[in-house]
Each structure stands twice: as C-alpha cells, then as structure tokens.
Coordinates of C-alpha atoms in Angstrom, one line a residue:
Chain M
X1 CA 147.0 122.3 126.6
X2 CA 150.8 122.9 127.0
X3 CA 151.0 126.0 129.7
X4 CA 154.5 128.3 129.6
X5 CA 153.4 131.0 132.4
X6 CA 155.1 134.0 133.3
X7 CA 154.6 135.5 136.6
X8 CA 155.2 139.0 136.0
X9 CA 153.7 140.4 133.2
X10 CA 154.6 144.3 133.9
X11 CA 157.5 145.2 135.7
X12 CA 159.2 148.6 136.4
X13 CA 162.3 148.6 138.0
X14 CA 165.5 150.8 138.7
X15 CA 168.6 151.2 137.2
X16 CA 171.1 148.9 138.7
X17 CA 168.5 146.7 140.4
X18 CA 168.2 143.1 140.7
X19 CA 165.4 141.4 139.0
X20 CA 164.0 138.1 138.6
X21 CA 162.0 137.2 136.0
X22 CA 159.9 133.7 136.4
X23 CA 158.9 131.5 133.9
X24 CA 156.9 128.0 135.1
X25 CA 155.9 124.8 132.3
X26 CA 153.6 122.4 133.1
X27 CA 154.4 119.5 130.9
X28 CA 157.6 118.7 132.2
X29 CA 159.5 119.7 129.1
X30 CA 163.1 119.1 129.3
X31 CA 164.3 122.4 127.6
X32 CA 163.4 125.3 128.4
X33 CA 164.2 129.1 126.6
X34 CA 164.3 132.9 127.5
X35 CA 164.1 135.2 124.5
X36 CA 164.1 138.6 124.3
X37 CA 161.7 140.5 121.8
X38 CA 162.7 144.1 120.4
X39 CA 160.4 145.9 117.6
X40 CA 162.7 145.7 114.2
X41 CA 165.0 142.8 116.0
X42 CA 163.0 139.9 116.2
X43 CA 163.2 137.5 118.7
X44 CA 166.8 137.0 120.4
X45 CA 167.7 133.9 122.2
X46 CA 169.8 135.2 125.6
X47 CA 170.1 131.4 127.4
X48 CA 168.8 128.4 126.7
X49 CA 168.2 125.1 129.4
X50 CA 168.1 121.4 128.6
X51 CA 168.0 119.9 132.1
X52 CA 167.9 120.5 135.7
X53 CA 171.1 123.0 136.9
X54 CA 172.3 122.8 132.6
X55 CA 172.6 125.8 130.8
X56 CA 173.8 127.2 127.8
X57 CA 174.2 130.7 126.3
X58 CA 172.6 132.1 123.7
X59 CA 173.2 135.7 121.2
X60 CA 173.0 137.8 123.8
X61 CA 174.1 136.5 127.1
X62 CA 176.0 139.7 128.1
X63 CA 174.1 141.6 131.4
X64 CA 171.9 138.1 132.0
X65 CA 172.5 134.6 134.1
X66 CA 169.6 131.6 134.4
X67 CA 168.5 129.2 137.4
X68 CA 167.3 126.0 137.1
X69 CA 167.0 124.3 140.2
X70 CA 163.9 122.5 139.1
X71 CA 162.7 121.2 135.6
X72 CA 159.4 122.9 135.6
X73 CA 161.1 126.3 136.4
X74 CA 163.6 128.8 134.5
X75 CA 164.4 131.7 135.8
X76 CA 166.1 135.1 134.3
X77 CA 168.0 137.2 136.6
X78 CA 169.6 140.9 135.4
X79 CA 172.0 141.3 138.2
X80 CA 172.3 144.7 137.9
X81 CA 169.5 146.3 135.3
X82 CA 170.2 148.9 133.1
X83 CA 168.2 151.1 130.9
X84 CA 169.1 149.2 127.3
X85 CA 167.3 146.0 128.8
X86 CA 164.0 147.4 128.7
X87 CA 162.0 145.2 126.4
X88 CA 159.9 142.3 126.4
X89 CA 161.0 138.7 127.7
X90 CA 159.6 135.9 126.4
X91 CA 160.0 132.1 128.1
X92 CA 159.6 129.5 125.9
X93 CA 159.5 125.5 126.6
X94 CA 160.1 122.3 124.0
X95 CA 158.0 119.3 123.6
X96 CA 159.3 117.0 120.9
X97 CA 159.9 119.5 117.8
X98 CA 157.5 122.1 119.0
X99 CA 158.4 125.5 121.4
X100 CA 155.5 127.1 123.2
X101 CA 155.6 130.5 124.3
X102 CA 154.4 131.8 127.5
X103 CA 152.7 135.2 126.9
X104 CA 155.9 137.5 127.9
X105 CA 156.9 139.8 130.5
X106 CA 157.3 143.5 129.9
X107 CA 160.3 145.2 131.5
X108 CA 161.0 148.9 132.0
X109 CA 164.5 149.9 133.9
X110 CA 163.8 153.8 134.4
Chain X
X1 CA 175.2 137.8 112.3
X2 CA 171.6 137.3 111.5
X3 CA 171.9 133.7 110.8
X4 CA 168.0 134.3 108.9
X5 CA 166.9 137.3 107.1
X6 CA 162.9 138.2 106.2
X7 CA 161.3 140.4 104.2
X8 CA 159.3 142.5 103.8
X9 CA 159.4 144.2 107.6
X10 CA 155.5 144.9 106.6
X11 CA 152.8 143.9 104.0
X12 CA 149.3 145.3 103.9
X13 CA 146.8 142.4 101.8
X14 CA 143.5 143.2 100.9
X15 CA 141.3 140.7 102.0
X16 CA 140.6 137.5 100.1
X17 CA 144.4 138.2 98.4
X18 CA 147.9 136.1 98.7
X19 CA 150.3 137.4 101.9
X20 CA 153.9 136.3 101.4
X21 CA 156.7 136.4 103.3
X22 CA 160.3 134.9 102.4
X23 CA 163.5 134.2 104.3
X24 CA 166.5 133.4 104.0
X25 CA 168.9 131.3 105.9
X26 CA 172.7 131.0 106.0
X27 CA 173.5 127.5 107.9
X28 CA 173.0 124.4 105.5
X29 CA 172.9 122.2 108.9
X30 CA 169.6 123.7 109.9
X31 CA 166.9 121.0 109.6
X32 CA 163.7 122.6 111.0
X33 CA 162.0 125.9 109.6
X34 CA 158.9 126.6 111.5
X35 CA 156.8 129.9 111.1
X36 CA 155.5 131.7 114.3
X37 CA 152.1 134.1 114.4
X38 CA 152.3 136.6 117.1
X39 CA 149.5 138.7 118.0
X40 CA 149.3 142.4 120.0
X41 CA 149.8 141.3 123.8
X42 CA 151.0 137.6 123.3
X43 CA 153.3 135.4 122.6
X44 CA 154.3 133.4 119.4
X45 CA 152.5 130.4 118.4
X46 CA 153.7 128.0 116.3
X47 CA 151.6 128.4 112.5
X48 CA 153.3 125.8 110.5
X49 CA 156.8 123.9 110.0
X50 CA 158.5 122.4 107.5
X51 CA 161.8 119.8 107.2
X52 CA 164.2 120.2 104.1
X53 CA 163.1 117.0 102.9
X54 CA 160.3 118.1 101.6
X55 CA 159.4 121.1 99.2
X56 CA 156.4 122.2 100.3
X57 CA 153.6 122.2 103.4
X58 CA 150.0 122.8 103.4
X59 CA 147.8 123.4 106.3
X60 CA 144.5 125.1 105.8
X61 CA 145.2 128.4 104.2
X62 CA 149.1 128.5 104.7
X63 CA 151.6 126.8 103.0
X64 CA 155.2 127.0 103.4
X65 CA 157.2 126.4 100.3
X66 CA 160.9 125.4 100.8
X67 CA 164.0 125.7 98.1
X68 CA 166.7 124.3 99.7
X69 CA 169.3 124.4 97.3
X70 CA 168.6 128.3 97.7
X71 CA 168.8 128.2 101.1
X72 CA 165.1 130.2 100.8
X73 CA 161.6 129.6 102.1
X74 CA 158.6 131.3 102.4
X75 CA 154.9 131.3 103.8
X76 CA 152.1 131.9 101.5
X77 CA 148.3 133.0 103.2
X78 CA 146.1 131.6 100.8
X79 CA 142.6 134.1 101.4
X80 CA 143.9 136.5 103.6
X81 CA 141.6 137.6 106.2
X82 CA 141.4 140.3 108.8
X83 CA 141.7 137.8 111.3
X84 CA 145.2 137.0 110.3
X85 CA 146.5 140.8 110.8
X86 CA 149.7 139.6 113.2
X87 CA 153.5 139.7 112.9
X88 CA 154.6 136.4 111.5
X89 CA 158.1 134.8 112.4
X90 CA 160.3 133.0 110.4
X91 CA 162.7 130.9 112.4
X92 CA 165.2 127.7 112.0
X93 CA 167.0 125.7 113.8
X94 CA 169.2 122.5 114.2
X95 CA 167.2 119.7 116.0
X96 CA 170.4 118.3 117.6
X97 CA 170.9 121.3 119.0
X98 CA 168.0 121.4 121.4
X99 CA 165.4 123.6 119.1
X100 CA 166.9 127.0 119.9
X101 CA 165.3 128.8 117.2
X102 CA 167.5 131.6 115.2
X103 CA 164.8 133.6 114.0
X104 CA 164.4 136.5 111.1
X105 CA 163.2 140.1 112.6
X106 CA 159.9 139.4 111.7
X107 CA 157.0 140.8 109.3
X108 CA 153.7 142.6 110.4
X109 CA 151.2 141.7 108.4
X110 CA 147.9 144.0 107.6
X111 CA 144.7 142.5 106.1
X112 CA 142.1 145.5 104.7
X113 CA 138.4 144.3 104.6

C-alpha cells in the first residue's frame, strides 16, 4: 500500500510564526504535492515537486516556500504565519497516473 | 480562474437512487479527469478516472461519462448507498505537466436510508 504521512495532524501556532509542515512517501515517488483544502474552495495546489531540490509553484504560492532535500520528503514552510492560512494541508505524491493523499494536517494561526 | 467548475455544491439521494455530479472544464489540453472521494477526517482517494479518448468508464457502481466536444463530464452513483455519503472531487489535469490536479470546489454528497 502506497503511504503519504503527515507528521503533524493538529497544529496551533501564532501569528507571525514559523512553521514546518512535514510530509514523508514511501514508494519513492518522483513528484510530490502540497495542497491546501478550504470548505466551498476545493482543493488548491500551493507548490508542486518533481525531483530532489526541483520545485514549481502552484495557484497560491503567495505566504508559502517548499524543501526537498530528499525524494521521500516535501516539506511546507509559512515563514511568517498569518491568520488567513488557517486551513487544512494536504500532501499528495504521484505514482504513474495516480496521486495519493496523505490524511492532512490541520492548521490554526490564532 | 477556476480552470474546472462542479455542481451542485450538495446533493441529498435517497438510497438505492442515481447521485450525479458534472463538471466543467476550460483547457482543451487537459488529458486526465479523475474523480476523488473524501471522507470526514481524511484525505482524498482516487474513485475513478477517465482519458478523453474514451466516452465513458465503469467501475462497480460509478461511471464517469465524458463529452469532450463539450468540454463536460460527470460521475453517475449507480445504487447510492449510505456508505457513499462523502464530498466527491472532480479534478483534471495535463499528464505532461507532472499530474498537478486543477480541481472543481467539490460536492458533498448525502445518501438517506
């Protein structure tokens, strides 16, 4: 079974913090995803990875960068979080024409 | 822009009736439309997915039909059951872009016993 896992699956964290958001695959997928998921918005892709230390920008970029210093890893940083990026995160990986989903990590900036 | 719409936002089936759910896409280069279930607490999994060269895809109780010369397709839930009370995803995307899905806002979908 393909395995997307997100570390942190509650987080609460102030206004014009630092966060990390982790996201691990173990199939050694060669893209890898970070979505975020608002109610009435859908799902909204913010960057998206196809290889060790590559990464491209998605919809909604603005407020967000990505590491990938190794394939099985993605990570989402908000270098300084603010209250309009509460939502939920979801990390997604690729294998051949199918993207798996880890189960999402909810974030609230108070 | 919203480069795929979906209706409705929410359906309520009785159960053992038909649950459908269009969309609408803008991009004629897309070349994958795949559906996503998502239930309370999880994330999406992939339901069902359908290339432009064919019409139509059957798996089990779902079938995606696919009009490409109106840029429109939709997921029919043959049966519905109270099992399948979720929000379902439309999505699509170009495959030579790396699979990053564009998808529709979604459609939360209520089965009554």
């Amino acid at each position: 079974d393909v395995k997307v896992t997100q570390s942190s699956r509650y987080l609460v964290k102030r206004t014009g913090e630092k966060v990390f958001l982790e996201c691990v695959q173990d199939m050694d997928h060669e893209n890898m995803f970070w979505y975020r998921q608002d109610p009435g918005l859908g799902l909204r892709l913010i960057y998206f990875s196809y290889d060790v230390k590559m990464k491209e920008k998605g919809d909604i970029p603005e407020g967000y960068s990505v590491s990938r210093e190794k394939k099985e890893r993605f990570s989402l940083i908000l270098e300084s979080a603010s209250t309009n990026q509460t939502s939920m995160y979801l990390c997604a990986s690729r294998l051949v024409d199918t993207i798996y989903f880890g189960e999402g990590s909810w974030l609230t900036v108070v | 822009q919203q480069q795929v719409k979906q209706s409705p936002q929410s359906l309520i089936v009785q159960k053992g009736g038909i649950s459908i759910i269009n969309c609408a896409y803008e991009n004629t280069a897309f070349d994958y439309f795949p559906w996503y279930q998502q239930f309370p607490g999880k994330g999406p999994a992939l339901l069902i997915a359908i290339r432009p060269d064919v019409s139509e895809k059957k798996e089990g109780r779902f079938t995606i039909s696919f009009n490409k010369s109106a840029k429109q397709f939709s997921l029919h839930i043959m049966d519905s059951q109270p099992g399948d009370s979720a929000t379902y995803f439309c999505a699509a995307t170009l495959s030579n872009s790396g699979y990053a899905l564009n998808f529709g806002k979604g459609t939360s979908l209520l089965v009554t016993p």
